[in-house]
XYZ file of C-alpha atoms in Angstrom:
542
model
C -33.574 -24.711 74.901
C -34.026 -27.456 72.605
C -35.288 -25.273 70.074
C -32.117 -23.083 70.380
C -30.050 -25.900 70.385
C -30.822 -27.046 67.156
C -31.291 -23.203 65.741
C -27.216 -23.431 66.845
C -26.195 -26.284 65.567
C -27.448 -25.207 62.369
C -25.758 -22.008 62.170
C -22.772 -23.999 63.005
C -23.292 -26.226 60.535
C -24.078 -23.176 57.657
C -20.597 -21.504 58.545
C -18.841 -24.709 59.582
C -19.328 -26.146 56.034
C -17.785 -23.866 53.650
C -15.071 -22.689 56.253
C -13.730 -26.246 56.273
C -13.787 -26.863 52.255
C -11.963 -23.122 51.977
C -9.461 -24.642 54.148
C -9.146 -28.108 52.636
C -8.826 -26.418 49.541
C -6.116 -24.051 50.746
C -4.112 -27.166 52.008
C -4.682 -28.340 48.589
C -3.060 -25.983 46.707
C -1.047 -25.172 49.498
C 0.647 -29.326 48.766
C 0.515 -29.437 45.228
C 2.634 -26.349 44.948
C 4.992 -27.155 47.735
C 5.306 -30.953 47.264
C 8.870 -32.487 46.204
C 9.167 -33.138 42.298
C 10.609 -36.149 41.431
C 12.741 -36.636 38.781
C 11.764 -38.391 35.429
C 12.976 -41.366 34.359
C 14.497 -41.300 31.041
C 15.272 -44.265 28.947
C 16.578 -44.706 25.443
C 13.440 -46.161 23.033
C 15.195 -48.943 22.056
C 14.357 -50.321 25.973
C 11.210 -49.661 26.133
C 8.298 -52.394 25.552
C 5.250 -52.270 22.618
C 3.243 -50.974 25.194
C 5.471 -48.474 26.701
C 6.292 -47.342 23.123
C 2.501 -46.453 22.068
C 2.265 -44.070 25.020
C 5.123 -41.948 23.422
C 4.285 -42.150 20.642
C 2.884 -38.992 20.126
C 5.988 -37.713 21.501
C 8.138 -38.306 18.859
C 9.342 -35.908 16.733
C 7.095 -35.378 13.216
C 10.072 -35.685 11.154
C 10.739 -39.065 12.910
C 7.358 -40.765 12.092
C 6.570 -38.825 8.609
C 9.276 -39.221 5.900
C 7.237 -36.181 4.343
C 8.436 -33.848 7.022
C 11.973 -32.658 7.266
C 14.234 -31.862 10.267
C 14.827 -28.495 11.428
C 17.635 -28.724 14.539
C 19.373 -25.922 12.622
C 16.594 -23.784 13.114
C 15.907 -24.588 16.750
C 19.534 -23.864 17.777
C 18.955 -20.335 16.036
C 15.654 -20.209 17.720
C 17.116 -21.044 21.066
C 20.026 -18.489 20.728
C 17.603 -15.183 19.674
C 15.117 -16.517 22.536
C 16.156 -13.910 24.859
C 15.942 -11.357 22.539
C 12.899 -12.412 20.777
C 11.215 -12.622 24.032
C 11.616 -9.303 25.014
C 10.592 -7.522 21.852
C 7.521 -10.032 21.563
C 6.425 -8.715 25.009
C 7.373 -5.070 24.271
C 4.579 -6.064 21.049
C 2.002 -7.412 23.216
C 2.550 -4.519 26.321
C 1.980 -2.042 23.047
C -0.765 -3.370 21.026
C -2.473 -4.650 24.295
C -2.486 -1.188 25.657
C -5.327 1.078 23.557
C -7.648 -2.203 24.802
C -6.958 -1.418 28.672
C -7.127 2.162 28.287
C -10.787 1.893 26.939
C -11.820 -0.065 30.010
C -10.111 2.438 32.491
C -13.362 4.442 34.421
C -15.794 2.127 33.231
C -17.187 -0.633 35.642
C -15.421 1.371 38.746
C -11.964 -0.088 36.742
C -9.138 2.402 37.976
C -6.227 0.490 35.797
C -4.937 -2.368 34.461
C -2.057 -2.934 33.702
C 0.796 -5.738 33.221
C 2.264 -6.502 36.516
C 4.555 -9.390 35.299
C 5.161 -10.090 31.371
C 7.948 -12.276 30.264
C 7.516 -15.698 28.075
C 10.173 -17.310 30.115
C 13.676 -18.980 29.404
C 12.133 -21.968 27.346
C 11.699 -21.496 23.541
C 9.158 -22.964 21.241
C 10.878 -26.330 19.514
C 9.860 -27.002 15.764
C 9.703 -30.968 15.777
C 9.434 -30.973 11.697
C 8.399 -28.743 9.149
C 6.558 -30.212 5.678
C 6.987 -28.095 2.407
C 3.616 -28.452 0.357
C 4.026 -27.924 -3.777
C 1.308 -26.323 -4.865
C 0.975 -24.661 -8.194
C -0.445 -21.379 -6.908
C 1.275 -18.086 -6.505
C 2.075 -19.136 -2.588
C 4.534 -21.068 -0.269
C 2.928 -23.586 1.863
C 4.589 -24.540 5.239
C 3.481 -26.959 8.252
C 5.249 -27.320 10.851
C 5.010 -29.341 14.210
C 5.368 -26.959 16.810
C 5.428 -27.504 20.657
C 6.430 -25.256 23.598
C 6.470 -26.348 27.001
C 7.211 -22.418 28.475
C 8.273 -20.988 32.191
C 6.028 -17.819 31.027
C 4.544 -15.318 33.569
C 2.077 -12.706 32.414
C 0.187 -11.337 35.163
C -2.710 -8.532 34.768
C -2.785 -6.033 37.698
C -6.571 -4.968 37.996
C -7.573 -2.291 40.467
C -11.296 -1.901 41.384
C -12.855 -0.331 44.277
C -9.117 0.859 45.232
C -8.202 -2.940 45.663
C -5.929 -4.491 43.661
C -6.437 -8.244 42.022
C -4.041 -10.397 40.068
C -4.610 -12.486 37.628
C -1.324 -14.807 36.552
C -0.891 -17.200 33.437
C 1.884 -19.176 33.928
C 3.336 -22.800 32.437
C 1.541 -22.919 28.883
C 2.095 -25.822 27.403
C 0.742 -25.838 23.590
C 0.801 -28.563 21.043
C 0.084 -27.003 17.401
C -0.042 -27.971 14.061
C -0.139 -25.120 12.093
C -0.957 -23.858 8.207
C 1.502 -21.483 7.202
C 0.777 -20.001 3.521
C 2.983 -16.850 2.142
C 0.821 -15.153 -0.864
C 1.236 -14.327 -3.190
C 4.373 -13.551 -3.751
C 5.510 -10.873 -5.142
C 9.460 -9.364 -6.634
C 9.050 -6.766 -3.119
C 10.541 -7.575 -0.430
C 10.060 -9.491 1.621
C 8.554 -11.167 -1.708
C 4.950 -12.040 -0.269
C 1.920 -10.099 0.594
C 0.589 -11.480 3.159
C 0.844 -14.639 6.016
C -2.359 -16.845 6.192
C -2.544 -18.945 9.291
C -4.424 -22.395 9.844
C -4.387 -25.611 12.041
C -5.103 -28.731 10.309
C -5.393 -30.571 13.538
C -6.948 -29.718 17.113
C -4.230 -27.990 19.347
C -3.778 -29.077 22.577
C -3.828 -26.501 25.469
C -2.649 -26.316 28.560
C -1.966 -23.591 31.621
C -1.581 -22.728 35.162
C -4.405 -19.765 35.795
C -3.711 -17.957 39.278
C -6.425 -15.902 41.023
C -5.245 -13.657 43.650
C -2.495 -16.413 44.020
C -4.581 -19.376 44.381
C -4.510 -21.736 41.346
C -7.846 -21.899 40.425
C -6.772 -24.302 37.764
C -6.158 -27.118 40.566
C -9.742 -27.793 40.729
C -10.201 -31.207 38.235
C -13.553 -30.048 36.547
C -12.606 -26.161 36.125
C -9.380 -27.911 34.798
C -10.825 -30.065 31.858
C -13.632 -27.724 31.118
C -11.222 -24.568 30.524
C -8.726 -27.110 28.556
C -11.655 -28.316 26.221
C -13.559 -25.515 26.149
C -10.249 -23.615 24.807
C -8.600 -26.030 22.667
C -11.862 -26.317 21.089
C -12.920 -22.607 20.920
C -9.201 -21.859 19.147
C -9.905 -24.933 16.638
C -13.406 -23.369 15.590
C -11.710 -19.992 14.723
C -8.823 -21.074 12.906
C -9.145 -24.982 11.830
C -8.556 -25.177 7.939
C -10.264 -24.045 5.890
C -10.782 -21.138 8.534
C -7.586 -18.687 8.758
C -6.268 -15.862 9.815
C -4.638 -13.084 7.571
C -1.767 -10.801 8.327
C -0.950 -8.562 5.858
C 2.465 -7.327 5.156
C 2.181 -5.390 1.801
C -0.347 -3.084 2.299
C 0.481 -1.084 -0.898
C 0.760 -4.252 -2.874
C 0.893 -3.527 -6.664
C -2.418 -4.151 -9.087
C -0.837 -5.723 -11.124
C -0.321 -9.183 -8.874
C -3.744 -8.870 -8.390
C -6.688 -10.926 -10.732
C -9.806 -9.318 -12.594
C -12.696 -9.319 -10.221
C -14.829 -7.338 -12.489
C -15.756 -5.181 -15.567
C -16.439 -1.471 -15.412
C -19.001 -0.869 -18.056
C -18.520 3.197 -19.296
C -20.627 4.654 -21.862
C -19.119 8.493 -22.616
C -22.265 10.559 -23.446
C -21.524 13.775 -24.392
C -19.931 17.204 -23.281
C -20.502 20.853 -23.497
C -19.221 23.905 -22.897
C -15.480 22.959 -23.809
C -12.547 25.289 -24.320
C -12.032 26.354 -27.856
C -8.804 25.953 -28.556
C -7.977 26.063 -32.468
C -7.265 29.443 -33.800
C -9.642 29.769 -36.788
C -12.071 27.020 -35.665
C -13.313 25.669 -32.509
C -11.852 22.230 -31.246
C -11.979 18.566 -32.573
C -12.847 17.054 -28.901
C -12.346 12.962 -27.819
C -11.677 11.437 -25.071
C -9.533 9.161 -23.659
C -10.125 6.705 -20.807
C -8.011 4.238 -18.733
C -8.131 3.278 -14.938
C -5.105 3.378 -12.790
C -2.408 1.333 -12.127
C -3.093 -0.329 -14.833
C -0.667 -1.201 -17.838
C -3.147 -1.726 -20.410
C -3.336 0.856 -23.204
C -6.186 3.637 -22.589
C -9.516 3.322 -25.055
C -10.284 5.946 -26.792
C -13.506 7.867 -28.378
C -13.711 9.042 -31.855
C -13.386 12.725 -32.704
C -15.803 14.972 -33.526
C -14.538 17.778 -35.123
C -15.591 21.271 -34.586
C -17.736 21.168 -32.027
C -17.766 22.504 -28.344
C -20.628 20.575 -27.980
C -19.859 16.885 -28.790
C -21.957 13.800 -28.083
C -20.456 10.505 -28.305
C -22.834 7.317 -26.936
C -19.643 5.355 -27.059
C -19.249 2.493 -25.240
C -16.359 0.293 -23.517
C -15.131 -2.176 -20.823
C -12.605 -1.968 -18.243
C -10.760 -4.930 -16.252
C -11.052 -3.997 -12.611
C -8.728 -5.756 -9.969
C -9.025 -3.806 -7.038
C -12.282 -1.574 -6.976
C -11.384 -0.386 -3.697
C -8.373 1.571 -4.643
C -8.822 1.923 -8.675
C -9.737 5.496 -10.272
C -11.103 6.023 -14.044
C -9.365 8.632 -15.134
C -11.070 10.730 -18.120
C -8.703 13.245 -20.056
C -10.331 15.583 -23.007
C -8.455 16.548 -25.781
C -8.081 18.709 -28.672
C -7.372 16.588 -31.861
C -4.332 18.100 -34.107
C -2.456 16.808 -37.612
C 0.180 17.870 -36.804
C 1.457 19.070 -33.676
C 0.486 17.157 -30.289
C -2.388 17.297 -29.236
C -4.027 19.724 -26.734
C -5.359 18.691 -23.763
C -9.222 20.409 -23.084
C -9.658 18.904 -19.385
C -9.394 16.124 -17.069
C -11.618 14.176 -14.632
C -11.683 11.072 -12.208
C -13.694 8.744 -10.319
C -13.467 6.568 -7.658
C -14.539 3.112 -8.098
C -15.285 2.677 -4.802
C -18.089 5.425 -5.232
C -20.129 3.004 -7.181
C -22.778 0.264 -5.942
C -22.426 -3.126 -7.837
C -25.075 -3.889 -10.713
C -26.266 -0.295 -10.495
C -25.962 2.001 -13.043
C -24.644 5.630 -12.379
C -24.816 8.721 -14.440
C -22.231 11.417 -13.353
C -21.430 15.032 -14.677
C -17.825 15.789 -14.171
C -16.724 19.608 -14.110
C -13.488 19.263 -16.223
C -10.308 20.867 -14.737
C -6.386 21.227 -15.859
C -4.992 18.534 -13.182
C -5.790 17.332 -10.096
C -3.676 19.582 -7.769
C -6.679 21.594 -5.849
C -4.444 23.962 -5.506
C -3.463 25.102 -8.796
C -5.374 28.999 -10.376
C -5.867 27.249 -13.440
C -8.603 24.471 -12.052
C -10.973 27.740 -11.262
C -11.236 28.250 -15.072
C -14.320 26.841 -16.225
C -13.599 24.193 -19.258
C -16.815 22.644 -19.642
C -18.693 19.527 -18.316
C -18.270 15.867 -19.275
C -21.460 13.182 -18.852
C -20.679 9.612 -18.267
C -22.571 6.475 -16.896
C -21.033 3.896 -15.194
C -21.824 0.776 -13.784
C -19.207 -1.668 -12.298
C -20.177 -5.757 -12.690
C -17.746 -8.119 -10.123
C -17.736 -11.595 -11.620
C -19.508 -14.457 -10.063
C -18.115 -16.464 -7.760
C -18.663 -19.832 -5.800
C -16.563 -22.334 -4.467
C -14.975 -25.371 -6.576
C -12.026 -27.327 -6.750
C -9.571 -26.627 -9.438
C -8.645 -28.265 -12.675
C -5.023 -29.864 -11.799
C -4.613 -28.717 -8.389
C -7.368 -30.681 -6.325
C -7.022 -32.118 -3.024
C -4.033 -28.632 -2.373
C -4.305 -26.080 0.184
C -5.794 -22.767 -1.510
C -7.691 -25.210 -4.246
C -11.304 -22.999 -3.414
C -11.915 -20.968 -6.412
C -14.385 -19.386 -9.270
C -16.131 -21.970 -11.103
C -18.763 -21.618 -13.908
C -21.002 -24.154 -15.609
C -21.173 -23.706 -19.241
C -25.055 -23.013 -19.227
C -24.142 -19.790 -16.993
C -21.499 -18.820 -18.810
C -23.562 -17.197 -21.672
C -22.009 -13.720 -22.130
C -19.062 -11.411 -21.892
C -16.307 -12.354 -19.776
C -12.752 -12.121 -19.067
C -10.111 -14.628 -19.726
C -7.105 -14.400 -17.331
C -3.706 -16.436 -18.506
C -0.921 -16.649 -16.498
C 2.269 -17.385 -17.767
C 4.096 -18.564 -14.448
C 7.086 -20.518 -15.700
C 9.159 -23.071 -17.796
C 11.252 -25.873 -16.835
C 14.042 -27.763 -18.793
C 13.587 -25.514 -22.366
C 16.907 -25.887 -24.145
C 17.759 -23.963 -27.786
C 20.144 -25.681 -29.967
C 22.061 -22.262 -30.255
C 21.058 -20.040 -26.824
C 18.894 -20.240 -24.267
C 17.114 -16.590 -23.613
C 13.125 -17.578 -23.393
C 10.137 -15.894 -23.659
C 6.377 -16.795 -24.231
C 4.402 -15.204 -27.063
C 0.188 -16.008 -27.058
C -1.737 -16.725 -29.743
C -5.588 -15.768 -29.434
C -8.026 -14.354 -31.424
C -5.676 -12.722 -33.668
C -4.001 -10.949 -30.964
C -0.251 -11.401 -29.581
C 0.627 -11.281 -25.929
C 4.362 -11.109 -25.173
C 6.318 -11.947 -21.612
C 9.787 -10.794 -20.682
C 13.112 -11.975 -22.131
C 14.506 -14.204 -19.442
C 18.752 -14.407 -20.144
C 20.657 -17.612 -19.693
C 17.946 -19.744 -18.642
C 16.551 -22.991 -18.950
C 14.310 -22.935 -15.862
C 12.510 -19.445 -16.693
C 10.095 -17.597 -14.149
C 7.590 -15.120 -15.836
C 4.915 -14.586 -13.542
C 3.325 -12.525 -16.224
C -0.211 -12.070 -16.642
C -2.664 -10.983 -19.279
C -6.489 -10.420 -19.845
C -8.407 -10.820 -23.221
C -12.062 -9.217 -22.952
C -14.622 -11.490 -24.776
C -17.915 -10.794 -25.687
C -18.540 -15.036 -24.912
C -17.463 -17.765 -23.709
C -14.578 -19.436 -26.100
C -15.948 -22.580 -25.828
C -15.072 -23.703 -29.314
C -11.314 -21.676 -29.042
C -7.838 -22.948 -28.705
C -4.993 -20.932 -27.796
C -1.558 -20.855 -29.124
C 1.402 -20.418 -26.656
C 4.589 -21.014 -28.058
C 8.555 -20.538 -26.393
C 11.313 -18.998 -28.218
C 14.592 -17.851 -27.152
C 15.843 -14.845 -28.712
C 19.401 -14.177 -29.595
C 21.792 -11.639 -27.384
C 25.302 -10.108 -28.423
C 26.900 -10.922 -30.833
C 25.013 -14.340 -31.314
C 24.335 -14.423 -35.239
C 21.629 -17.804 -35.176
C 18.107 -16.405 -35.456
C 15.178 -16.716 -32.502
C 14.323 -20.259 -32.017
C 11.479 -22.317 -31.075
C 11.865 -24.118 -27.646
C 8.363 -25.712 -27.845
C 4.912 -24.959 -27.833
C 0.960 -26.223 -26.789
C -2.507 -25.643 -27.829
C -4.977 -25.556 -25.280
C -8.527 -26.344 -25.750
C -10.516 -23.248 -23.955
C -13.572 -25.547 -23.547
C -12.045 -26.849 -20.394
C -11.256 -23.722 -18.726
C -14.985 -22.396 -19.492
C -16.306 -25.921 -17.962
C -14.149 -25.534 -14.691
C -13.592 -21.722 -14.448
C -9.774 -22.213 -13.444
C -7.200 -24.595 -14.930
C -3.757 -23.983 -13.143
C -1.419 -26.995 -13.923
C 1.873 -27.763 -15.949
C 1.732 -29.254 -19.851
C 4.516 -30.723 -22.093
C 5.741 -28.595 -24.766
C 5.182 -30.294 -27.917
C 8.636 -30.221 -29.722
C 10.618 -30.338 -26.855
C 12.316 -33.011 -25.272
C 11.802 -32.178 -21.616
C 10.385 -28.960 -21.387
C 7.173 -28.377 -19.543
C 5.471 -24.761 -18.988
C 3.247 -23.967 -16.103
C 0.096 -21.860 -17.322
C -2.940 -20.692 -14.919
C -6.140 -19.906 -16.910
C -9.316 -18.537 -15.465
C -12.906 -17.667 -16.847
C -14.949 -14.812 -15.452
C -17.961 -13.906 -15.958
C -20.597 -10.769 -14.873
């Protein structure tokens, strides 16, 4: 008996044990959920002690501590007002972009559905507690705001498995963030950026009630502060500055925003078998090549006259800004004095069908246009030979010449020993500020480089112009030894009878750009009284 006894009082013991913690911890929840709730005691700052004041003091508004960051009530009323709509169309978003991910679980792991149960973000709004405008002189808008939301939410997740349904509920997020906001670039489309590129700069602070078949699993201390930390810090390694998230708005975003990332190196070999198309002779073949979307003027070969047969070896180099979407386009054609000029074929290629570095030699069969459909493409007009090989620029991180210390300052930088070479040099014209003419006021910028002239809009009536303009001058090295002329005038409209005048100008020594790869800052126009002009120059090099 003694032996049974104590075989007993184990078992007793075995079951005893976790039945009694299940139900202490039952009672537990079970008086934490259905206690009273007292409530706070609120008192005006100006009563409270040093003491009391340092433990809220990370309560107090941004825009109250930081003279830097401005007061938004305005936009928290509007906030408040739309909450009820916004909430249900943000669910409606997350029911509908959530829902591919569920179905793709559905028969796997004995999962019959899942589904959302409960989904609502509650009556309680986010509350913007200062937002901080950052000048930058890149193409982009730079926000940070404080935001904090103490929500009612309720999103529960129906699971059934095994023909038993479980629940899981989130409910009473609180979240502290400090977010990044940058709109780039932006763009004369609306809504006038790209895209929306999303930081922290500081660790957020997390917190949530996490419901397991009912039970608040959160209640338990440890689970409590390891989820919290393990969260808050999980969300800052994703998406703490300099890391981000993109979302992009303009998908079809226009090349010409965009910046050189590389040369496309084309040597036109020869063709044969062309049309003949002159009466008494043959045909007096060249070609001409451009890639698209781009405004630059298309290069062309020489001619070779009479022959059907023509071999060129010509080379020449092509910005590319987006080799992802860009085309060469190659169009034949039949040289004539006088009339225009007949065209012998046509031709394209992907960019995207070549491997970086590599050389590629392609024979095109030449057709009428591009429409697969059209008789004419099945007559046979010959074959074209080209090699191609595409070169991005090199790139590594560096700060940038006027602009360091800013969001967005990573960028291409080049020493001057690796910048033997051809490259490309990028100038932006982005704008002017306080250019006055003695007789009218209707600015432009003209550059002077090399012997060549580059030429922005005509902006009317305006002392505070915004170009945005860029242009690309293909060297065969680096201008280390160049300056570059940029000049403003303001050209007359109507019936104003005073000539164009100068508004100002500056020379800029290329030396620094080819040192630093970038320079993006603002310089004093020599012969003005106040007017500055905001130029971005880059360097790239294969």
């Amino acid at each position: 008996m003694g032996f049974v006894g104590t075989l007993l009082e184990v078992i007793g013991f075995g079951f005893g044990l976790p039945i009694g913690l299940l139900i202490g911890y039952i009672l537990f929840i079970f008086y934490n959920n259905h206690r009273d709730v007292k409530e706070p005691i609120v008192r005006p700052l100006i009563d409270l002690d040093s003491k009391s004041l340092h433990k809220v003091l990370p309560e107090i508004p941004a825009w109250l501590k930081h003279p830097d960051y401005d007061r938004v009530d305005w936009m928290n009323k509007f906030i408040f007002e739309m909450w009820p709509y916004l909430n249900k169309a943000i669910c409606n978003t997350i029911r509908i972009t959530l829902r591919p991910t569920f179905d793709q679980y559905i028969g796997k792991y004995c999962i019959e559905s899942i589904d959302f149960d409960d989904l609502t973000l509650g009556s309680f709004p986010p509350t913007i507690h200062g937002v901080k405008v950052i000048e930058t002189q890149l193409n982009e808008l730079v926000i940070e705001p404080k935001v904090r939301w103490a929500g009612n939410c309720s999103i529960t997740v129906a699971l059934k498995l095994f023909s038993f349904t479980f629940t899981v509920q989130l409910l009473d997020l609180q979240a502290f963030l400090a977010p990044r906001i940058t709109l780039k670039p932006l763009v004369p489309s609306f809504p006038c950026f790209a895209s929306i590129i999303i930081s922290l700069v500081e660790k957020p602070f997390i917190d949530f009630g996490l419901k397991l078949l009912g039970a608040d699993i959160m209640a338990i201390p440890i689970l409590y502060r390891f989820a919290q930390d393990m969260i808050s810090s999980e969300i800052s390694n994703m998406y703490h500055w300099p890391n981000d998230m993109e979302i992009t708005i303009l998908d079809n975003l226009s090349v010409a925003t965009k910046k050189p990332v590389g040369i496309l190196h084309v040597k036109v070999v020869r063709a044969f078998n062309l049309l003949k198309m002159d009466i008494l002779g043959k045909s007096d073949p060249y070609v001409k090549l451009s890639l698209s979307e781009d405004r630059l003027p298309s290069k062309k070969t020489s001619v070779k006259m009479s022959n059907l047969n023509p071999e060129w070896y010509e080379n020449f180099k092509l910005i590319v800004k987006d080799p992802q979407t860009q085309v060469l386009q190659l169009h034949l054609y039949d040289w004539e004095k006088v009339k225009a000029h007949d065209k012998l074929g046509m031709q394209v290629v992907p960019l995207s069908s070549l491997i970086p570095h590599e050389m590629k030699e392609i024979t095109l069969d030449l057709v009428k246009n591009m429409n697969p459909n059209d008789p004419h493409n099945k007559k046979d007009r010959g074959k074209l030979v080209v090699e191609l090989t595409y070169e991005p620029f090199r790139e590594e991180a560096s700060g940038v010449l006027g602009g360091e210390g800013k969001p967005g300052s990573l960028t291409r930088s080049y020493s001057l020993e690796s910048s033997s070479g051809n490259g490309v040099l990028s100038v932006t014209i982005e704008s002017a500020e306080h250019v006055e003419g003695k007789h009218h006021n209707n600015p432009y910028a003209v550059i002077l480089f090399r012997g060549e002239t580059k030429k922005t809009k005509v902006i009317k009536r305006s002392r505070n112009p915004r170009w945005n303009e860029g242009f690309q001058f293909m060297l065969e090295e680096p201008p280390v030894s160049d300056f570059m002329h940029i000049e403003v005038l303001s050209n007359r409209r109507g019936f104003n009878c005073y000539p164009k005048e100068s508004l100002g100008h500056v020379d800029l020594k290329l030396a620094d750009v080819v040192n630093n790869g970038r320079i993006n800052e603002k310089f004093h126009l020599i012969n003005s009284k106040n007017g500055v002009i905001h130029i971005e120059l880059i360097w790239s090099t294969v």
